[in-house]
mmCIF file of C-alpha atoms and ligand atoms in Angstrom:
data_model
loop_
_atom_site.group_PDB
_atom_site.id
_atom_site.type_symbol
_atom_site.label_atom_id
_atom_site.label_comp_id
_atom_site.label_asym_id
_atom_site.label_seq_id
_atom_site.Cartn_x
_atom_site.Cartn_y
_atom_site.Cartn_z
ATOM 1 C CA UNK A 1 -30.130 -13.807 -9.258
ATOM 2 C CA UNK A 2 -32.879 -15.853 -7.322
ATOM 3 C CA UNK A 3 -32.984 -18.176 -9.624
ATOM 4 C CA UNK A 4 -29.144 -19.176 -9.811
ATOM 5 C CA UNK A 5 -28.130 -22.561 -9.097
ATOM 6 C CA UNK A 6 -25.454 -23.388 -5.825
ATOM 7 C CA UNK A 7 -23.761 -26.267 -7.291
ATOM 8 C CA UNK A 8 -19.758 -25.921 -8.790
ATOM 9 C CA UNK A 9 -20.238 -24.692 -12.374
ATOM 10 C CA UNK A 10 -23.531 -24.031 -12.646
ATOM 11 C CA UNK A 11 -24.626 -22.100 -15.720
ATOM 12 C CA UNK A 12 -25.687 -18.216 -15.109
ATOM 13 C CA UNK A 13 -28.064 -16.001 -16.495
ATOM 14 C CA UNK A 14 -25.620 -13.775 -18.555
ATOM 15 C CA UNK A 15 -22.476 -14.627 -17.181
ATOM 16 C CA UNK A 16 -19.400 -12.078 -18.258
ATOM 17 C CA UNK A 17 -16.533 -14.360 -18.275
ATOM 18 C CA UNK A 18 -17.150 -18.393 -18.845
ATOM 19 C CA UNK A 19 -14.109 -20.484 -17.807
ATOM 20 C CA UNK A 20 -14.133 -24.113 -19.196
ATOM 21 C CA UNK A 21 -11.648 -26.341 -18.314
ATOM 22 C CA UNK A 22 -8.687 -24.398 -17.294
ATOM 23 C CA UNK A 23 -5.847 -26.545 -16.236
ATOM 24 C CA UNK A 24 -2.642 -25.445 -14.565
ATOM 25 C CA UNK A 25 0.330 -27.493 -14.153
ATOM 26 C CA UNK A 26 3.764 -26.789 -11.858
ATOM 27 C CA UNK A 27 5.955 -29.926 -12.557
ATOM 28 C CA UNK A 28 3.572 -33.113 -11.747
ATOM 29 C CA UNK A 29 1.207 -31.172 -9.266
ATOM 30 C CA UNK A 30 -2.271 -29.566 -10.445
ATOM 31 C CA UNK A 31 -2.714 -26.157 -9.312
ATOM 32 C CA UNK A 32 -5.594 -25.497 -11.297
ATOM 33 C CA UNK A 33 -8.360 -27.978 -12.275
ATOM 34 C CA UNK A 34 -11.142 -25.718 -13.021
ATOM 35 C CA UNK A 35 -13.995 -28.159 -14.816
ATOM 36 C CA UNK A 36 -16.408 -25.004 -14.927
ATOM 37 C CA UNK A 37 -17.479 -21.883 -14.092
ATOM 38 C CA UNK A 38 -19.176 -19.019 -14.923
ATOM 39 C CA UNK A 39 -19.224 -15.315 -13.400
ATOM 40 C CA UNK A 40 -22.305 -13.489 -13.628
ATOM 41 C CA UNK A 41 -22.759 -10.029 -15.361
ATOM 42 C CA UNK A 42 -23.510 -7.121 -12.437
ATOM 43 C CA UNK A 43 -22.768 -9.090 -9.445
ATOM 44 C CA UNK A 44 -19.617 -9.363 -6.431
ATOM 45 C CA UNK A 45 -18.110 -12.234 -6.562
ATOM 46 C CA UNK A 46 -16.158 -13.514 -3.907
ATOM 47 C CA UNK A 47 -13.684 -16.514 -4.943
ATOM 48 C CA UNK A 48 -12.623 -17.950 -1.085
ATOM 49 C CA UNK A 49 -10.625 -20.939 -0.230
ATOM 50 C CA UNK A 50 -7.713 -22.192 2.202
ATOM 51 C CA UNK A 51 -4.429 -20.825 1.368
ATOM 52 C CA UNK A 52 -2.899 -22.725 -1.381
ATOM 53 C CA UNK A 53 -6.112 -23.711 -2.519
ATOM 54 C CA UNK A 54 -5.227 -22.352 -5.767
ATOM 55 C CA UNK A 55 -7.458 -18.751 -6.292
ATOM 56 C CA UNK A 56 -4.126 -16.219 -7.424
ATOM 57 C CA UNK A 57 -2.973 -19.312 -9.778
ATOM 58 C CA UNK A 58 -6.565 -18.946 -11.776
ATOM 59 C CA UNK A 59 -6.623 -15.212 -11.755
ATOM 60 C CA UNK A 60 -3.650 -15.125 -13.319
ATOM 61 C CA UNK A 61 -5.731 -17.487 -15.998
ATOM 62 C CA UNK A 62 -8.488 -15.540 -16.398
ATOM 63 C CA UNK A 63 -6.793 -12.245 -16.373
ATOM 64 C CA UNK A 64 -3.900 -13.726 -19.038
ATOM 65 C CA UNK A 65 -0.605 -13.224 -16.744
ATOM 66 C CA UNK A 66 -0.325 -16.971 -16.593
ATOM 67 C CA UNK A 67 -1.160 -19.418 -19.753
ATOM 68 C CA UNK A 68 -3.437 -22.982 -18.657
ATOM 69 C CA UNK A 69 -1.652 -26.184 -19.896
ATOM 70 C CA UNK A 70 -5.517 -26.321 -21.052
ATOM 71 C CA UNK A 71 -8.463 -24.752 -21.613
ATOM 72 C CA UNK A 72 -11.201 -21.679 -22.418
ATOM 73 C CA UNK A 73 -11.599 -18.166 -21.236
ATOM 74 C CA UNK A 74 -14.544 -16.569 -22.855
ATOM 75 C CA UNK A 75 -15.001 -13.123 -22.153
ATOM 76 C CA UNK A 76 -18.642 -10.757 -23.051
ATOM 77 C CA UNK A 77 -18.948 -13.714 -25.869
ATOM 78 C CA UNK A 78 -15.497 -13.336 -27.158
ATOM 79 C CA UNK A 79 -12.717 -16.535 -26.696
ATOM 80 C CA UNK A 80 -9.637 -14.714 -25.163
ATOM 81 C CA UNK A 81 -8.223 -17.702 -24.124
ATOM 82 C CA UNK A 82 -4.989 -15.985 -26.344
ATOM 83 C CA UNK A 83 -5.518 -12.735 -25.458
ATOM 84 C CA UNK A 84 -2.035 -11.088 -24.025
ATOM 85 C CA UNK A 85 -2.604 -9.251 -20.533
ATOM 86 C CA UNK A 86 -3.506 -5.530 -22.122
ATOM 87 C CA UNK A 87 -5.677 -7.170 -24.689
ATOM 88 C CA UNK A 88 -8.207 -8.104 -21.986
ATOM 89 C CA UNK A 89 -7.567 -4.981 -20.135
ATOM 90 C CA UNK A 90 -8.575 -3.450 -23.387
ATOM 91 C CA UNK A 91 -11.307 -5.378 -23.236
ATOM 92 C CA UNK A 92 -12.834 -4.008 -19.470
ATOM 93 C CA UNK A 93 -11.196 -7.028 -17.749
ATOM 94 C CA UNK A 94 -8.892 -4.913 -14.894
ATOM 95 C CA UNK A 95 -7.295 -6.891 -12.458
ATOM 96 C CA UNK A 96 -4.782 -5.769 -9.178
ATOM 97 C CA UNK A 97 -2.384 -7.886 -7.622
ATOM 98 C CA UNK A 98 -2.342 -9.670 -4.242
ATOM 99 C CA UNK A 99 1.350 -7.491 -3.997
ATOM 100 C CA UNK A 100 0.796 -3.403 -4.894
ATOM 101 C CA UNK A 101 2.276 -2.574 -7.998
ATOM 102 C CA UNK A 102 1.765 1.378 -8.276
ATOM 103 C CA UNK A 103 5.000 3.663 -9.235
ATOM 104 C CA UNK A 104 7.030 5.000 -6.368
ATOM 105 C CA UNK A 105 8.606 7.530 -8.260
ATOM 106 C CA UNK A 106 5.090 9.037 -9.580
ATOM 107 C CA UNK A 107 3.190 10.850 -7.306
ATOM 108 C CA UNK A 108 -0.593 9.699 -6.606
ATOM 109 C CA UNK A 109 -2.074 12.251 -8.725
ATOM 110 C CA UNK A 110 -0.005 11.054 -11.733
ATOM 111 C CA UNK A 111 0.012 7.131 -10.911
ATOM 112 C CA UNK A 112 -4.206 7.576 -11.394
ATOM 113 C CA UNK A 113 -3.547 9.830 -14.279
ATOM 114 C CA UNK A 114 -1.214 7.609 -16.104
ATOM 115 C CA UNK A 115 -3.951 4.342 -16.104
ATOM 116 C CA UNK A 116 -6.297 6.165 -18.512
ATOM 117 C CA UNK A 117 -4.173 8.311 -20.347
ATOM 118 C CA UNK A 118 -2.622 5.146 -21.603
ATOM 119 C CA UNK A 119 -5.991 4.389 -22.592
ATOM 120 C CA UNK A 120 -7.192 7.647 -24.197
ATOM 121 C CA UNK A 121 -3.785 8.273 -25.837
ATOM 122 C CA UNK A 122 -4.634 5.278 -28.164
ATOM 123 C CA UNK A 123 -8.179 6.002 -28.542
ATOM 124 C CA UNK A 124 -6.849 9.491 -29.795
ATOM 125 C CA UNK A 125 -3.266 9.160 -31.368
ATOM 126 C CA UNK A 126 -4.499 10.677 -34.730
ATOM 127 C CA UNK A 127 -6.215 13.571 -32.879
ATOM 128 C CA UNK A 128 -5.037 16.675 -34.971
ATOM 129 C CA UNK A 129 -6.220 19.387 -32.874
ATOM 130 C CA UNK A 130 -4.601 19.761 -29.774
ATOM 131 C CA UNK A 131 -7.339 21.720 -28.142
ATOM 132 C CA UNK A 132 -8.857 18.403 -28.099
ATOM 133 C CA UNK A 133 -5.827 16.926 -25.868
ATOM 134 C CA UNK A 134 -5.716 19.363 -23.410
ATOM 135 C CA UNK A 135 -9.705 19.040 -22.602
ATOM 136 C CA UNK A 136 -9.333 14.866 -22.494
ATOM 137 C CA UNK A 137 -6.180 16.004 -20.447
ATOM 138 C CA UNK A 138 -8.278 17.592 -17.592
ATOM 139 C CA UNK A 139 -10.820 15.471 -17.819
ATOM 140 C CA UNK A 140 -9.026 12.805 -16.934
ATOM 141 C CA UNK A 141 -7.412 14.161 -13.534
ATOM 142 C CA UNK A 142 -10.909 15.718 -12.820
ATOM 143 C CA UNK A 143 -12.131 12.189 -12.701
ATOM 144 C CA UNK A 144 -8.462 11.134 -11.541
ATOM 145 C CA UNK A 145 -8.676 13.734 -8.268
ATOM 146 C CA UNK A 146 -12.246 12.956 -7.836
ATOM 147 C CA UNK A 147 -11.204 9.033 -7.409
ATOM 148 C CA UNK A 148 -8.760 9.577 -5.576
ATOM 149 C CA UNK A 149 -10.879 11.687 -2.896
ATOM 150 C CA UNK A 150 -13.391 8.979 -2.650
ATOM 151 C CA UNK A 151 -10.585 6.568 -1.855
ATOM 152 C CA UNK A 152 -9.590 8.870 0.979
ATOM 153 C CA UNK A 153 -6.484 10.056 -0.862
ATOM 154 C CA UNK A 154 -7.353 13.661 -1.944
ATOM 155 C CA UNK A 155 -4.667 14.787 0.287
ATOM 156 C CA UNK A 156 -1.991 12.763 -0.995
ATOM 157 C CA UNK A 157 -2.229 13.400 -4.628
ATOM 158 C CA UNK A 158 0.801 15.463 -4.422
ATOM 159 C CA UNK A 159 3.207 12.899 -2.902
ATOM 160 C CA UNK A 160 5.255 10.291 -3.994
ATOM 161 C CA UNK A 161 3.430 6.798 -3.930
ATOM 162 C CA UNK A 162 6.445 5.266 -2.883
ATOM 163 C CA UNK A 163 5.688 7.398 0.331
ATOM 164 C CA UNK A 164 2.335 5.561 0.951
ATOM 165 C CA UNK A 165 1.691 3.168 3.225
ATOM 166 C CA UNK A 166 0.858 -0.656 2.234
ATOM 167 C CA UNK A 167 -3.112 -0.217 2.791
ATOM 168 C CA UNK A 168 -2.566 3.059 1.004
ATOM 169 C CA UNK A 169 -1.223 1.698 -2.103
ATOM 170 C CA UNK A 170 -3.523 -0.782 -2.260
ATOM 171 C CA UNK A 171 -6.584 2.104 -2.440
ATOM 172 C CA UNK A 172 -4.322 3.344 -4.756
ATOM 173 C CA UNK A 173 -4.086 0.381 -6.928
ATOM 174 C CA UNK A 174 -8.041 0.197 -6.630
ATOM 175 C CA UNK A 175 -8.238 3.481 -7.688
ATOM 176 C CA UNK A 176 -5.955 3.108 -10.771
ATOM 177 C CA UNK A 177 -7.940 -0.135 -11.949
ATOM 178 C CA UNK A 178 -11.301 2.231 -11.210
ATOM 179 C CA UNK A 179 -9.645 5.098 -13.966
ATOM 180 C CA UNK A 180 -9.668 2.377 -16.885
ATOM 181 C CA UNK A 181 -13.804 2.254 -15.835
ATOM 182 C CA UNK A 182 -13.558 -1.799 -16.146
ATOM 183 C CA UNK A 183 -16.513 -3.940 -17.721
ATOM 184 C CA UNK A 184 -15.370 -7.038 -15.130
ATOM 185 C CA UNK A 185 -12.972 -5.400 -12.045
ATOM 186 C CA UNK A 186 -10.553 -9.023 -10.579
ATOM 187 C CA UNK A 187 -9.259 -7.489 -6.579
ATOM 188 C CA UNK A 188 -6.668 -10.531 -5.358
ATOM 189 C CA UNK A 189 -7.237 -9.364 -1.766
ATOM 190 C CA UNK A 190 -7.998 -5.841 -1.717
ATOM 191 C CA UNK A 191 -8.343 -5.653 1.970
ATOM 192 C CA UNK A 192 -4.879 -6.868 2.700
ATOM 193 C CA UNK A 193 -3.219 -3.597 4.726
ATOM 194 C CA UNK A 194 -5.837 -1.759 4.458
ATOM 195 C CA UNK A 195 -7.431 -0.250 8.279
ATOM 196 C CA UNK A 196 -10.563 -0.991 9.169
ATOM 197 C CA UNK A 197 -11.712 2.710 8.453
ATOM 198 C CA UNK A 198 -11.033 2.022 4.758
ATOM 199 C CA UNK A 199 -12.419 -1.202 4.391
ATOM 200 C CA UNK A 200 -15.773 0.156 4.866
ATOM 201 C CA UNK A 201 -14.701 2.718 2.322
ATOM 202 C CA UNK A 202 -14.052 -0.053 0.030
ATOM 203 C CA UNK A 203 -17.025 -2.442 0.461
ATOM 204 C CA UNK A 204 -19.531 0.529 -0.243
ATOM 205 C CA UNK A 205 -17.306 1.528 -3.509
ATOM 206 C CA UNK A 206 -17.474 -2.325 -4.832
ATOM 207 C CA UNK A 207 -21.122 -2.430 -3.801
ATOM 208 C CA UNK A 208 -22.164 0.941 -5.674
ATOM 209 C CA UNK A 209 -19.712 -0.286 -8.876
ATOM 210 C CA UNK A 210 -21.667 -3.396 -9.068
ATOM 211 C CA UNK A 211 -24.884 -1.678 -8.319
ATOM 212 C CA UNK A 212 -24.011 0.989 -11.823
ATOM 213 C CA UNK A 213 -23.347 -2.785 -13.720
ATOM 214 C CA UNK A 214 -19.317 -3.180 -13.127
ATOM 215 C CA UNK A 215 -18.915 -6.759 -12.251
ATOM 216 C CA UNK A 216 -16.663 -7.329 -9.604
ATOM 217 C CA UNK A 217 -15.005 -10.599 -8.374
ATOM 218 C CA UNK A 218 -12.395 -10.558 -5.882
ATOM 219 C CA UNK A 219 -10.455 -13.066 -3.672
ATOM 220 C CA UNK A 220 -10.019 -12.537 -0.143
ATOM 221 C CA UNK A 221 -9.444 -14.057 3.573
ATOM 222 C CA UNK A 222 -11.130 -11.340 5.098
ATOM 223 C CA UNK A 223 -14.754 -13.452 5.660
ATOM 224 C CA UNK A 224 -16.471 -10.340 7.193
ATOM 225 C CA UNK A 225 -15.766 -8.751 3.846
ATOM 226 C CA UNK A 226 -16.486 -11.854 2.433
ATOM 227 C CA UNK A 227 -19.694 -12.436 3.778
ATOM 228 C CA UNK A 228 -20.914 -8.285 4.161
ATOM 229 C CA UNK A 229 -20.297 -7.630 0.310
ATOM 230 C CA UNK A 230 -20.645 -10.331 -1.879
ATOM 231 C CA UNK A 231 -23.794 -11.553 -3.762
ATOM 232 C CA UNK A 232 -21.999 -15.042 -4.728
ATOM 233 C CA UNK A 233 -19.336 -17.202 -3.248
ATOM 234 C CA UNK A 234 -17.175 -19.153 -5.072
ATOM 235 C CA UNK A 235 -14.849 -21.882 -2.695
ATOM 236 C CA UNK A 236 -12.027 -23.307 -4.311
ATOM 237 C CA UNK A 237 -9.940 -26.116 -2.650
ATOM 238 C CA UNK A 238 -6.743 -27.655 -4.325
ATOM 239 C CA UNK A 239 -7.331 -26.431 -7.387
ATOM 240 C CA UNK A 240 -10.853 -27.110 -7.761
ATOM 241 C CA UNK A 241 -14.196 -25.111 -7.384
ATOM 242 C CA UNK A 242 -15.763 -27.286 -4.489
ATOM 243 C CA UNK A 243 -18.944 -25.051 -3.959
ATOM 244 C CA UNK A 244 -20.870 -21.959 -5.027
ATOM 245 C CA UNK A 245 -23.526 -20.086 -4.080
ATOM 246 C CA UNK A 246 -24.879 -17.438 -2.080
ATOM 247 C CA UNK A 247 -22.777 -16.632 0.690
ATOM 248 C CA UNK A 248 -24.644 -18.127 3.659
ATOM 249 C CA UNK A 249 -25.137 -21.244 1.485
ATOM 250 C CA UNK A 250 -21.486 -21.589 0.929
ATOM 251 C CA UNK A 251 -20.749 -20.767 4.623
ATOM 252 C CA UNK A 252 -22.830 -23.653 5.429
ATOM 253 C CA UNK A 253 -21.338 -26.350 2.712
ATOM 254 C CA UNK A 254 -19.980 -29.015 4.398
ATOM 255 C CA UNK A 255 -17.112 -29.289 2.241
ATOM 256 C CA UNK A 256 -16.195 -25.708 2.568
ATOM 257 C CA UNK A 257 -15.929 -26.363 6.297
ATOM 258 C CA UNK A 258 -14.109 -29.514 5.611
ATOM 259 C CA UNK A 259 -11.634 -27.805 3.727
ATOM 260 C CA UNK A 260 -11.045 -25.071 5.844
ATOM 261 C CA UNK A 261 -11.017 -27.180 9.223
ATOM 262 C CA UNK A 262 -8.287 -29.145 7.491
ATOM 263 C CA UNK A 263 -6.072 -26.295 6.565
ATOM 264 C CA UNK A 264 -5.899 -25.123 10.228
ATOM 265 C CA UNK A 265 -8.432 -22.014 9.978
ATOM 266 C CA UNK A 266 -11.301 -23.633 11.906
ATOM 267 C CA UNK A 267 -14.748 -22.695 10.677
ATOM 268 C CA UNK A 268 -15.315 -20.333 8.141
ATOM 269 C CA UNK A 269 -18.365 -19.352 9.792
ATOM 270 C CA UNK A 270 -16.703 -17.730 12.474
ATOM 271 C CA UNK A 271 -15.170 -14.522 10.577
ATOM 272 C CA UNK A 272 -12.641 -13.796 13.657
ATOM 273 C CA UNK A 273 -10.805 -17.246 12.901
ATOM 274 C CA UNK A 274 -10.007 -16.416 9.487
ATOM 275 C CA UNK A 275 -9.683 -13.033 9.563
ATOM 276 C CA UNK A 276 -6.162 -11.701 8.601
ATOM 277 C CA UNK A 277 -5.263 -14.887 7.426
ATOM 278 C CA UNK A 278 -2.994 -14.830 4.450
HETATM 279 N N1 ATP B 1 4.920 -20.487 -10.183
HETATM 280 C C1 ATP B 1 4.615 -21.563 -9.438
HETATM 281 N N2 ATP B 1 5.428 -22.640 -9.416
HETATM 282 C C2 ATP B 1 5.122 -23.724 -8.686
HETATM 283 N N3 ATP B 1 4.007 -23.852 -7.945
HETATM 284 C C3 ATP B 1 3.162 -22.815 -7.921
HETATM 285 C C4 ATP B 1 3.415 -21.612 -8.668
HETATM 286 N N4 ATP B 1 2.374 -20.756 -8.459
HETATM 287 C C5 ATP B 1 1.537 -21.387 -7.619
HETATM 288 N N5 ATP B 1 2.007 -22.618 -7.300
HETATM 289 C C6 ATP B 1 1.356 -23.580 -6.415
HETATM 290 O O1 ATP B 1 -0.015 -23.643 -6.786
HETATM 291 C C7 ATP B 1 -0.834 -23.785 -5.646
HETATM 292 C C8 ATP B 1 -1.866 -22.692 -5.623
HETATM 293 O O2 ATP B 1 -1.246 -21.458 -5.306
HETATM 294 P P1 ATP B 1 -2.022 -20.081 -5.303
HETATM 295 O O3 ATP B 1 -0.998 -19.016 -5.042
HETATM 296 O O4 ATP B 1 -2.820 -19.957 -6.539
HETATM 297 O O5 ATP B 1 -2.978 -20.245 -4.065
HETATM 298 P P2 ATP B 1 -3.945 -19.170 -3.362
HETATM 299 O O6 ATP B 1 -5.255 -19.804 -3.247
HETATM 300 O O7 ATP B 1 -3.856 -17.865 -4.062
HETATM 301 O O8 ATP B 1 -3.276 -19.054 -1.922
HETATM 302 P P3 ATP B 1 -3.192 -17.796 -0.911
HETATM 303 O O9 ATP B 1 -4.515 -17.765 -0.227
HETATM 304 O O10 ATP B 1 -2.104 -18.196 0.022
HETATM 305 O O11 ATP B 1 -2.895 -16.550 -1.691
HETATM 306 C C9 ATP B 1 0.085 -23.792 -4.445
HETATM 307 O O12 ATP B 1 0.322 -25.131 -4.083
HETATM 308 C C10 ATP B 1 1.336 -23.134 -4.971
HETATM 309 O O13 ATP B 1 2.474 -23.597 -4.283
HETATM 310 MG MG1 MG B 2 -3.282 -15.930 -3.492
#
């Protein structure tokens, strides 16, 4: 980690996923001109940047909902650049959505449960005994109630998700992503709705995941977040990675100032500017 360079693309030590050249098109405007850059194995990663700037367009690219008009994703060694969606899920590359996505019509218990039996139920379709079923079966909401509870949902397990409220999904969604026990863990703004209470909640969970090896990299406006649990910042401005480094350093750049001063958020260094900022 100390010995990481904080310039745009820099190579890492053993980074998990290597992006090279990912381009994005809409029409004749560039959404995504990533040159390079590589995410390093154990670490949070924040990926900042003025709205616009381009950060949900290259999720999408990394995490295969959206294809580059050019390009490499290289995930633990392996080119997925082709990989569909559940391929690199399969893989350990989870990813939530800046929206929720959970199923209102499944209670929380069974939204958690669902992620890994999905998971398990292909590891073990030609199980024959079904003794062996049932005991994956309560393993998995063991480890589903015990997620939940750290997520301050034990309570709810029983109700509907549709009943939750927006920060409350969005635990839930973590939670979910947590059940598939991801290699690299993508958050597009995990703080968004959630109360301050829970946001604490959350920062120590990503901290103690990347602390067990999960590598976690996550975009979000929230710059206390930003700057209280990340151990790298990545600053993206139309569609391009215009600094990186540890977060201080990337507080300081001149051109991550620049390019939030010109978006209207004033001075990234002052977390109550940007704060709730979407
Ligand atoms: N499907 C699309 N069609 C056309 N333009 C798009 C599409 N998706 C994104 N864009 C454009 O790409 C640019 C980057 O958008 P993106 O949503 O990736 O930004 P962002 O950094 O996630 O912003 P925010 O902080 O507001 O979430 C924007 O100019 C946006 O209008
Ligand atoms: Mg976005």
């Amino acid at each position: 980690m100390t010995t990481l360079e904080e310039t745009p693309g820099s190579s890492k030590a053993d980074p998990v996923l290597v992006a090279h050249d990912v381009q994005r098109w809409f029409g004749g405007l560039q959404s995504v001109g990533v040159d390079h850059l590589e995410i390093e194995t154990g670490l949070v990663t924040s990926l900042i940047g003025p709205n616009g700037a381009g950060k949900t367009t290259l999720f999408n690219l990394l995490s295969g909902f959206d294809i580059p008009n050019s390009g490499s994703v290289v995930f633990g060694g392996s080119d997925i650049s082709r990989a569909k969606p559940h391929q690199r899920a399969r893989a350990g590359m989870v990813r939530t959505f800046q929206l929720t996505r959970s199923m209102t019509r499944l209670t929380v218990l069974e939204n958690a449960k669902l992620a890994a039996q999905h998971q398990v139920g292909e590891r073990l379709w030609c199980a024959p005994i079904s003794a062996l079923w049932k005991r994956q079966e309560r393993e998995i909401e063991e480890r589903a109630r015990a997620v939940l509870a750290t997520f301050g949902l034990g309570r709810m397990v029983d109700e509907y998700a549709g009943t939750l409220s927006g920060g409350q999904r969005r635990l839930l969604e973590l939670a979910r992503a947590l059940m598939l026990e991801p290699r690299l863990l993508m958050l597009d703004e995990p703080m968004g709705g959630v109360n301050p209470a829970l946001r604490e909640t959350i920062m120590d969970q990503l901290r103690s995941l990347a602390a067990q090896g999960t590598t976690v990299l996550i975009v979000e406006h929230d710059m206390d977040m930003v700057m209280g649990v990340s151990d790298w910042v990545v600053c993206m401005a139309q569609g391009k990675v215009i600094a990186e480094g540890r977060p201080a350093t990337v507080a300081n750049d001149g051109a991550v100032v620049e390019a939030y001063l010109g978006s209207g958020y004033g001075d990234p260094l002052e977390p109550s500017d940007v704060e709730g900022a979407q």
